[in-house]
Amino acid sequence: MGALDGVTVERVSDRTFLMHLGGKIEVNATVPVKTRDDLSMAYTPGVARVSSAIHDDPEKAWSLTIKGNTVAVISDGTAVLGLGDIGPEAAMPVMEGKALLFKEFAGVDAFPLCLATKDPDGIVAFVRAVAPTFGAINLEDISAPRCFEIERRLRAELKIPVFHDDQHGTAIVLLAALMNALRVVEKRAEEVKVVVVGAGAAGVACTEIMLAHGVRNIIVCDVEGALDPGRPGLDPVRRALAARTNPTGGRGMANDLLAGADVLVGVSGPGAVSKAAVRSMAARPVVFAMANPEPEVRVEEVGDDVAIMATGRSDYPNQINNVLAFPGVFRGALDVRARTINEEMKLAAAQAIAGVIGDDELHADYIIPSVFNRDVVKAVAFAVSRAAEASGVARRPAPAST
């Protein structure tokens, strides 16, 4: 649009901005308040009897308040999408969106709480203080390595699930995609060589869940190269990970270590690996280039050289998106009033997502279900609730069927 003499443009909007006007979520009443009788039960004097009952038996808060179906979405705005440290106010649209997806896909009431502190002690203290209101805590977009400490401390201190979605949601969906990809290329988890590019929150969690699934040969690389127990400067989390990976003692950068690898897991950024390195991988390689919006290596550059490729984008096949995991994971955890979300529940979630695609449907461009497939949340919630019960962290029995 050309400039017009005497006209000053004050602001420009579009459909995306218009969608966000006034926010994307709201609080709605679940009971009517139209008469004195309604008011006397919803508020004073009747509510005092309910409060007294919960005082006598705090477990009744699960059924007599919003606790049993409500999740706190907690962020400090330090690792928002690909935008980085943009602060709590700027993080709110993302956290509202997360709450919207909770409600739309799983019927879970979630509320965003964006904090004006980056101090782990302050974040832990805040979450601990508000925890009585919620049935679970979703940590979101908190930068590494602080996110590891915050989650570890809260998991130890609270009796409700604490789940850092950037870590575990990504890992669950990655494992589901890996399970199905290996079925397509006819390789076994315990026999493949996997190179993980990126040792942040998602990279650590993806590696952990693949190890739990039985992958034995994983090399994790950061900007300085392969993690190795003898490498100086590693923080405790990455040092512990280095001790359980890289069994052949590989050294060097990701591009060097991809030679002969069966699987590339990219949780880094654009340009993290080269086209030539991808072309040096083993026969029928699997590439998960999950950096968003720009993957580590583009589909147009290597798509013809690999057997299967997945990204974090919706405009290519095989989108690895956390929305496939977190609604069902929290739905299942809340359904049994779980005390935590453990490894058994995460593995069950991954297996459930992978299982939504039958053998007759599975192919190289369809290894992961659509985010709009409503069977996913049902399958994940059921699997997670049963795993919670079997592993002893459920407060009440899992449903008998979906």
PDB file of C-alpha atoms in Angstrom, residues 51-262:
ATOM      1  CA  SER A  51     -15.927 -25.043  53.442  1.00  0.00           C
ATOM      2  CA  SER A  52     -16.268 -26.721  56.843  1.00  0.00           C
ATOM      3  CA  ALA A  53     -16.560 -30.128  55.187  1.00  0.00           C
ATOM      4  CA  ILE A  54     -13.335 -29.522  53.246  1.00  0.00           C
ATOM      5  CA  HIS A  55     -11.615 -28.278  56.420  1.00  0.00           C
ATOM      6  CA  ASP A  56     -12.524 -31.561  58.107  1.00  0.00           C
ATOM      7  CA  ASP A  57     -11.446 -33.624  55.071  1.00  0.00           C
ATOM      8  CA  PRO A  58      -9.181 -31.756  52.602  1.00  0.00           C
ATOM      9  CA  GLU A  59      -9.554 -34.564  50.041  1.00  0.00           C
ATOM     10  CA  LYS A  60     -13.107 -33.340  49.440  1.00  0.00           C
ATOM     11  CA  ALA A  61     -11.656 -30.313  47.646  1.00  0.00           C
ATOM     12  CA  TRP A  62     -11.183 -32.631  44.657  1.00  0.00           C
ATOM     13  CA  SER A  63     -14.954 -33.053  44.275  1.00  0.00           C
ATOM     14  CA  LEU A  64     -16.419 -29.921  45.870  1.00  0.00           C
ATOM     15  CA  THR A  65     -14.254 -27.284  44.118  1.00  0.00           C
ATOM     16  CA  ILE A  66     -12.691 -26.722  40.700  1.00  0.00           C
ATOM     17  CA  LYS A  67      -9.497 -28.468  41.835  1.00  0.00           C
ATOM     18  CA  GLY A  68     -10.292 -31.809  40.222  1.00  0.00           C
ATOM     19  CA  ASN A  69     -10.440 -30.388  36.714  1.00  0.00           C
ATOM     20  CA  THR A  70      -8.116 -27.386  36.839  1.00  0.00           C
ATOM     21  CA  VAL A  71      -4.491 -26.953  35.756  1.00  0.00           C
ATOM     22  CA  ALA A  72      -2.197 -23.971  36.364  1.00  0.00           C
ATOM     23  CA  VAL A  73      -0.130 -23.013  33.318  1.00  0.00           C
ATOM     24  CA  ILE A  74       2.977 -21.401  34.839  1.00  0.00           C
ATOM     25  CA  SER A  75       5.579 -19.412  32.895  1.00  0.00           C
ATOM     26  CA  ASP A  76       8.179 -16.733  33.524  1.00  0.00           C
ATOM     27  CA  GLY A  77       8.367 -15.840  29.829  1.00  0.00           C
ATOM     28  CA  THR A  78      12.045 -16.728  29.442  1.00  0.00           C
ATOM     29  CA  ALA A  79      11.832 -19.295  26.612  1.00  0.00           C
ATOM     30  CA  VAL A  80       8.701 -18.484  24.629  1.00  0.00           C
ATOM     31  CA  LEU A  81       8.455 -20.275  21.277  1.00  0.00           C
ATOM     32  CA  GLY A  82      11.448 -19.163  19.217  1.00  0.00           C
ATOM     33  CA  LEU A  83      11.232 -15.666  20.676  1.00  0.00           C
ATOM     34  CA  GLY A  84      13.322 -16.323  23.785  1.00  0.00           C
ATOM     35  CA  ASP A  85      13.152 -14.192  26.922  1.00  0.00           C
ATOM     36  CA  ILE A  86      10.266 -11.835  26.132  1.00  0.00           C
ATOM     37  CA  GLY A  87       8.814 -11.452  29.635  1.00  0.00           C
ATOM     38  CA  PRO A  88       5.593 -12.469  31.378  1.00  0.00           C
ATOM     39  CA  GLU A  89       3.211 -10.036  29.664  1.00  0.00           C
ATOM     40  CA  ALA A  90       4.345 -11.070  26.185  1.00  0.00           C
ATOM     41  CA  ALA A  91       4.110 -14.730  27.219  1.00  0.00           C
ATOM     42  CA  MET A  92       0.409 -14.400  28.077  1.00  0.00           C
ATOM     43  CA  PRO A  93      -0.979 -14.973  24.534  1.00  0.00           C
ATOM     44  CA  VAL A  94       0.910 -18.265  24.365  1.00  0.00           C
ATOM     45  CA  MET A  95      -0.245 -19.385  27.806  1.00  0.00           C
ATOM     46  CA  GLU A  96      -3.823 -18.389  26.993  1.00  0.00           C
ATOM     47  CA  GLY A  97      -3.536 -20.466  23.857  1.00  0.00           C
ATOM     48  CA  LYS A  98      -2.350 -23.406  25.919  1.00  0.00           C
ATOM     49  CA  ALA A  99      -5.348 -23.030  28.215  1.00  0.00           C
ATOM     50  CA  LEU A 100      -7.641 -22.858  25.187  1.00  0.00           C
ATOM     51  CA  LEU A 101      -6.235 -26.140  23.844  1.00  0.00           C
ATOM     52  CA  PHE A 102      -6.644 -27.827  27.228  1.00  0.00           C
ATOM     53  CA  LYS A 103     -10.341 -26.956  27.176  1.00  0.00           C
ATOM     54  CA  GLU A 104     -10.988 -27.643  23.500  1.00  0.00           C
ATOM     55  CA  PHE A 105      -9.301 -31.025  23.308  1.00  0.00           C
ATOM     56  CA  ALA A 106      -9.657 -32.479  26.818  1.00  0.00           C
ATOM     57  CA  GLY A 107     -12.318 -30.477  28.663  1.00  0.00           C
ATOM     58  CA  VAL A 108      -9.701 -29.412  31.217  1.00  0.00           C
ATOM     59  CA  ASP A 109      -9.976 -25.942  32.772  1.00  0.00           C
ATOM     60  CA  ALA A 110      -6.532 -24.341  32.664  1.00  0.00           C
ATOM     61  CA  PHE A 111      -5.500 -20.869  33.760  1.00  0.00           C
ATOM     62  CA  PRO A 112      -2.347 -18.953  32.746  1.00  0.00           C
ATOM     63  CA  LEU A 113      -0.180 -17.519  35.509  1.00  0.00           C
ATOM     64  CA  CYS A 114       2.784 -15.574  34.100  1.00  0.00           C
ATOM     65  CA  LEU A 115       5.278 -14.558  36.768  1.00  0.00           C
ATOM     66  CA  ALA A 116       7.397 -11.421  37.055  1.00  0.00           C
ATOM     67  CA  THR A 117      10.367 -13.301  38.447  1.00  0.00           C
ATOM     68  CA  LYS A 118      13.108 -15.484  36.983  1.00  0.00           C
ATOM     69  CA  ASP A 119      14.361 -16.609  40.377  1.00  0.00           C
ATOM     70  CA  PRO A 120      13.883 -20.378  40.851  1.00  0.00           C
ATOM     71  CA  ASP A 121      13.262 -19.875  44.597  1.00  0.00           C
ATOM     72  CA  GLY A 122      10.566 -17.297  43.833  1.00  0.00           C
ATOM     73  CA  ILE A 123       8.891 -19.471  41.196  1.00  0.00           C
ATOM     74  CA  VAL A 124       8.913 -22.535  43.446  1.00  0.00           C
ATOM     75  CA  ALA A 125       7.496 -20.533  46.351  1.00  0.00           C
ATOM     76  CA  PHE A 126       4.720 -19.083  44.193  1.00  0.00           C
ATOM     77  CA  VAL A 127       3.661 -22.425  42.732  1.00  0.00           C
ATOM     78  CA  ARG A 128       3.774 -24.066  46.141  1.00  0.00           C
ATOM     79  CA  ALA A 129       1.528 -21.312  47.504  1.00  0.00           C
ATOM     80  CA  VAL A 130      -1.141 -21.573  44.765  1.00  0.00           C
ATOM     81  CA  ALA A 131      -1.046 -25.372  44.453  1.00  0.00           C
ATOM     82  CA  PRO A 132      -4.085 -26.014  46.738  1.00  0.00           C
ATOM     83  CA  THR A 133      -6.325 -24.514  44.036  1.00  0.00           C
ATOM     84  CA  PHE A 134      -5.168 -26.824  41.248  1.00  0.00           C
ATOM     85  CA  GLY A 135      -5.199 -30.511  40.376  1.00  0.00           C
ATOM     86  CA  ALA A 136      -1.962 -30.267  38.405  1.00  0.00           C
ATOM     87  CA  ILE A 137       0.779 -27.845  37.348  1.00  0.00           C
ATOM     88  CA  ASN A 138       1.917 -27.316  33.744  1.00  0.00           C
ATOM     89  CA  LEU A 139       5.273 -25.524  33.598  1.00  0.00           C
ATOM     90  CA  GLU A 140       5.736 -23.783  30.265  1.00  0.00           C
ATOM     91  CA  ASP A 141       8.440 -21.826  28.416  1.00  0.00           C
ATOM     92  CA  ILE A 142      10.910 -21.619  31.331  1.00  0.00           C
ATOM     93  CA  SER A 143      14.490 -21.576  30.102  1.00  0.00           C
ATOM     94  CA  ALA A 144      17.045 -24.294  30.793  1.00  0.00           C
ATOM     95  CA  PRO A 145      18.771 -25.148  33.028  1.00  0.00           C
ATOM     96  CA  ARG A 146      16.495 -23.416  35.585  1.00  0.00           C
ATOM     97  CA  CYS A 147      13.517 -25.433  34.353  1.00  0.00           C
ATOM     98  CA  PHE A 148      15.179 -28.657  35.511  1.00  0.00           C
ATOM     99  CA  GLU A 149      15.689 -27.404  39.060  1.00  0.00           C
ATOM    100  CA  ILE A 150      12.214 -25.865  39.287  1.00  0.00           C
ATOM    101  CA  GLU A 151      10.469 -29.013  38.137  1.00  0.00           C
ATOM    102  CA  ARG A 152      12.598 -31.270  40.336  1.00  0.00           C
ATOM    103  CA  ARG A 153      11.894 -29.223  43.456  1.00  0.00           C
ATOM    104  CA  LEU A 154       8.180 -28.889  42.813  1.00  0.00           C
ATOM    105  CA  ARG A 155       7.788 -32.590  42.066  1.00  0.00           C
ATOM    106  CA  ALA A 156       9.435 -33.342  45.401  1.00  0.00           C
ATOM    107  CA  GLU A 157       7.344 -30.850  47.371  1.00  0.00           C
ATOM    108  CA  LEU A 158       3.852 -31.120  45.866  1.00  0.00           C
ATOM    109  CA  LYS A 159       1.359 -33.991  45.930  1.00  0.00           C
ATOM    110  CA  ILE A 160      -0.084 -33.150  42.516  1.00  0.00           C
ATOM    111  CA  PRO A 161       1.443 -33.659  39.062  1.00  0.00           C
ATOM    112  CA  VAL A 162       4.084 -31.164  37.911  1.00  0.00           C
ATOM    113  CA  PHE A 163       4.807 -31.467  34.196  1.00  0.00           C
ATOM    114  CA  HIS A 164       7.152 -29.270  32.145  1.00  0.00           C
ATOM    115  CA  ASP A 165       5.544 -29.593  28.732  1.00  0.00           C
ATOM    116  CA  ASP A 166       8.511 -28.257  26.762  1.00  0.00           C
ATOM    117  CA  GLN A 167      10.399 -31.270  28.070  1.00  0.00           C
ATOM    118  CA  HIS A 168       7.963 -34.113  28.462  1.00  0.00           C
ATOM    119  CA  GLY A 169       5.226 -33.217  25.982  1.00  0.00           C
ATOM    120  CA  THR A 170       7.823 -32.967  23.244  1.00  0.00           C
ATOM    121  CA  ALA A 171       9.452 -36.209  24.368  1.00  0.00           C
ATOM    122  CA  ILE A 172       6.186 -38.163  24.414  1.00  0.00           C
ATOM    123  CA  VAL A 173       5.217 -37.146  20.881  1.00  0.00           C
ATOM    124  CA  LEU A 174       8.770 -37.694  19.633  1.00  0.00           C
ATOM    125  CA  LEU A 175       8.767 -41.239  21.001  1.00  0.00           C
ATOM    126  CA  ALA A 176       5.371 -41.977  19.443  1.00  0.00           C
ATOM    127  CA  ALA A 177       6.703 -40.796  16.073  1.00  0.00           C
ATOM    128  CA  LEU A 178       9.891 -42.815  16.527  1.00  0.00           C
ATOM    129  CA  MET A 179       7.969 -46.001  17.336  1.00  0.00           C
ATOM    130  CA  ASN A 180       5.950 -45.739  14.141  1.00  0.00           C
ATOM    131  CA  ALA A 181       8.877 -44.562  12.008  1.00  0.00           C
ATOM    132  CA  LEU A 182      10.929 -47.586  13.014  1.00  0.00           C
ATOM    133  CA  ARG A 183       7.997 -49.816  12.066  1.00  0.00           C
ATOM    134  CA  VAL A 184       7.993 -48.265   8.598  1.00  0.00           C
ATOM    135  CA  VAL A 185      11.759 -48.593   8.026  1.00  0.00           C
ATOM    136  CA  GLU A 186      11.836 -52.011   9.733  1.00  0.00           C
ATOM    137  CA  LYS A 187      14.468 -51.196  12.337  1.00  0.00           C
ATOM    138  CA  ARG A 188      14.554 -51.990  16.059  1.00  0.00           C
ATOM    139  CA  ALA A 189      14.910 -49.410  18.828  1.00  0.00           C
ATOM    140  CA  GLU A 190      17.678 -51.303  20.574  1.00  0.00           C
ATOM    141  CA  GLU A 191      19.749 -51.514  17.383  1.00  0.00           C
ATOM    142  CA  VAL A 192      19.587 -47.981  15.948  1.00  0.00           C
ATOM    143  CA  LYS A 193      22.091 -45.161  16.337  1.00  0.00           C
ATOM    144  CA  VAL A 194      20.395 -41.887  17.286  1.00  0.00           C
ATOM    145  CA  VAL A 195      21.990 -38.432  17.230  1.00  0.00           C
ATOM    146  CA  VAL A 196      20.175 -35.761  19.237  1.00  0.00           C
ATOM    147  CA  VAL A 197      21.049 -32.208  18.202  1.00  0.00           C
ATOM    148  CA  GLY A 198      20.247 -29.890  21.092  1.00  0.00           C
ATOM    149  CA  ALA A 199      20.800 -30.439  24.805  1.00  0.00           C
ATOM    150  CA  GLY A 200      18.223 -28.045  26.207  1.00  0.00           C
ATOM    151  CA  ALA A 201      15.002 -28.961  27.965  1.00  0.00           C
ATOM    152  CA  ALA A 202      13.487 -30.825  25.014  1.00  0.00           C
ATOM    153  CA  GLY A 203      16.733 -32.547  24.059  1.00  0.00           C
ATOM    154  CA  VAL A 204      17.309 -33.885  27.556  1.00  0.00           C
ATOM    155  CA  ALA A 205      13.732 -35.156  27.897  1.00  0.00           C
ATOM    156  CA  CYS A 206      13.686 -36.736  24.433  1.00  0.00           C
ATOM    157  CA  THR A 207      16.882 -38.569  25.247  1.00  0.00           C
ATOM    158  CA  GLU A 208      15.553 -39.752  28.600  1.00  0.00           C
ATOM    159  CA  ILE A 209      12.356 -41.177  27.137  1.00  0.00           C
ATOM    160  CA  MET A 210      14.210 -42.917  24.293  1.00  0.00           C
ATOM    161  CA  LEU A 211      16.535 -44.519  26.834  1.00  0.00           C
ATOM    162  CA  ALA A 212      13.508 -45.647  28.838  1.00  0.00           C
ATOM    163  CA  HIS A 213      12.042 -47.138  25.657  1.00  0.00           C
ATOM    164  CA  GLY A 214      15.187 -49.208  25.087  1.00  0.00           C
ATOM    165  CA  VAL A 215      17.273 -47.174  22.637  1.00  0.00           C
ATOM    166  CA  ARG A 216      20.873 -47.929  23.582  1.00  0.00           C
ATOM    167  CA  ASN A 217      23.076 -45.913  21.238  1.00  0.00           C
ATOM    168  CA  ILE A 218      22.283 -42.209  21.624  1.00  0.00           C
ATOM    169  CA  ILE A 219      24.742 -39.361  21.154  1.00  0.00           C
ATOM    170  CA  VAL A 220      23.601 -35.936  22.382  1.00  0.00           C
ATOM    171  CA  CYS A 221      25.230 -32.838  20.901  1.00  0.00           C
ATOM    172  CA  ASP A 222      25.092 -29.192  21.900  1.00  0.00           C
ATOM    173  CA  VAL A 223      26.812 -26.203  20.301  1.00  0.00           C
ATOM    174  CA  GLU A 224      30.170 -27.461  21.567  1.00  0.00           C
ATOM    175  CA  GLY A 225      29.765 -30.999  20.266  1.00  0.00           C
ATOM    176  CA  ALA A 226      29.007 -34.398  21.767  1.00  0.00           C
ATOM    177  CA  LEU A 227      28.243 -34.706  25.458  1.00  0.00           C
ATOM    178  CA  ASP A 228      30.877 -36.816  27.130  1.00  0.00           C
ATOM    179  CA  PRO A 229      31.393 -37.458  30.857  1.00  0.00           C
ATOM    180  CA  GLY A 230      34.916 -36.089  30.638  1.00  0.00           C
ATOM    181  CA  ARG A 231      33.945 -32.842  28.956  1.00  0.00           C
ATOM    182  CA  PRO A 232      34.489 -29.871  31.261  1.00  0.00           C
ATOM    183  CA  GLY A 233      31.793 -27.310  32.008  1.00  0.00           C
ATOM    184  CA  LEU A 234      28.740 -29.564  31.941  1.00  0.00           C
ATOM    185  CA  ASP A 235      25.999 -28.761  34.459  1.00  0.00           C
ATOM    186  CA  PRO A 236      24.726 -31.628  36.679  1.00  0.00           C
ATOM    187  CA  VAL A 237      21.793 -32.513  34.386  1.00  0.00           C
ATOM    188  CA  ARG A 238      23.897 -32.793  31.243  1.00  0.00           C
ATOM    189  CA  ARG A 239      26.746 -34.496  33.087  1.00  0.00           C
ATOM    190  CA  ALA A 240      24.331 -37.181  34.278  1.00  0.00           C
ATOM    191  CA  LEU A 241      22.958 -37.544  30.749  1.00  0.00           C
ATOM    192  CA  ALA A 242      26.453 -37.828  29.289  1.00  0.00           C
ATOM    193  CA  ALA A 243      27.177 -40.706  31.654  1.00  0.00           C
ATOM    194  CA  ARG A 244      24.288 -42.725  30.192  1.00  0.00           C
ATOM    195  CA  THR A 245      24.714 -41.910  26.501  1.00  0.00           C
ATOM    196  CA  ASN A 246      27.419 -41.922  23.823  1.00  0.00           C
ATOM    197  CA  PRO A 247      28.440 -45.535  24.538  1.00  0.00           C
ATOM    198  CA  THR A 248      31.111 -45.553  21.822  1.00  0.00           C
ATOM    199  CA  GLY A 249      32.764 -42.355  23.067  1.00  0.00           C
ATOM    200  CA  GLY A 250      32.061 -40.334  19.937  1.00  0.00           C
ATOM    201  CA  ARG A 251      33.704 -36.911  19.742  1.00  0.00           C
ATOM    202  CA  GLY A 252      33.114 -33.919  17.527  1.00  0.00           C
ATOM    203  CA  MET A 253      30.167 -31.968  16.214  1.00  0.00           C
ATOM    204  CA  ALA A 254      26.771 -33.279  15.131  1.00  0.00           C
ATOM    205  CA  ASN A 255      27.665 -33.104  11.449  1.00  0.00           C
ATOM    206  CA  ASP A 256      30.594 -35.468  12.057  1.00  0.00           C
ATOM    207  CA  LEU A 257      28.634 -37.889  14.217  1.00  0.00           C
ATOM    208  CA  LEU A 258      25.680 -38.277  11.843  1.00  0.00           C
ATOM    209  CA  ALA A 259      27.710 -40.574   9.580  1.00  0.00           C
ATOM    210  CA  GLY A 260      26.033 -43.975   9.749  1.00  0.00           C
ATOM    211  CA  ALA A 261      23.289 -42.800  12.130  1.00  0.00           C
ATOM    212  CA  ASP A 262      19.778 -44.190  11.702  1.00  0.00           C
TER     213      ASP A 262
END
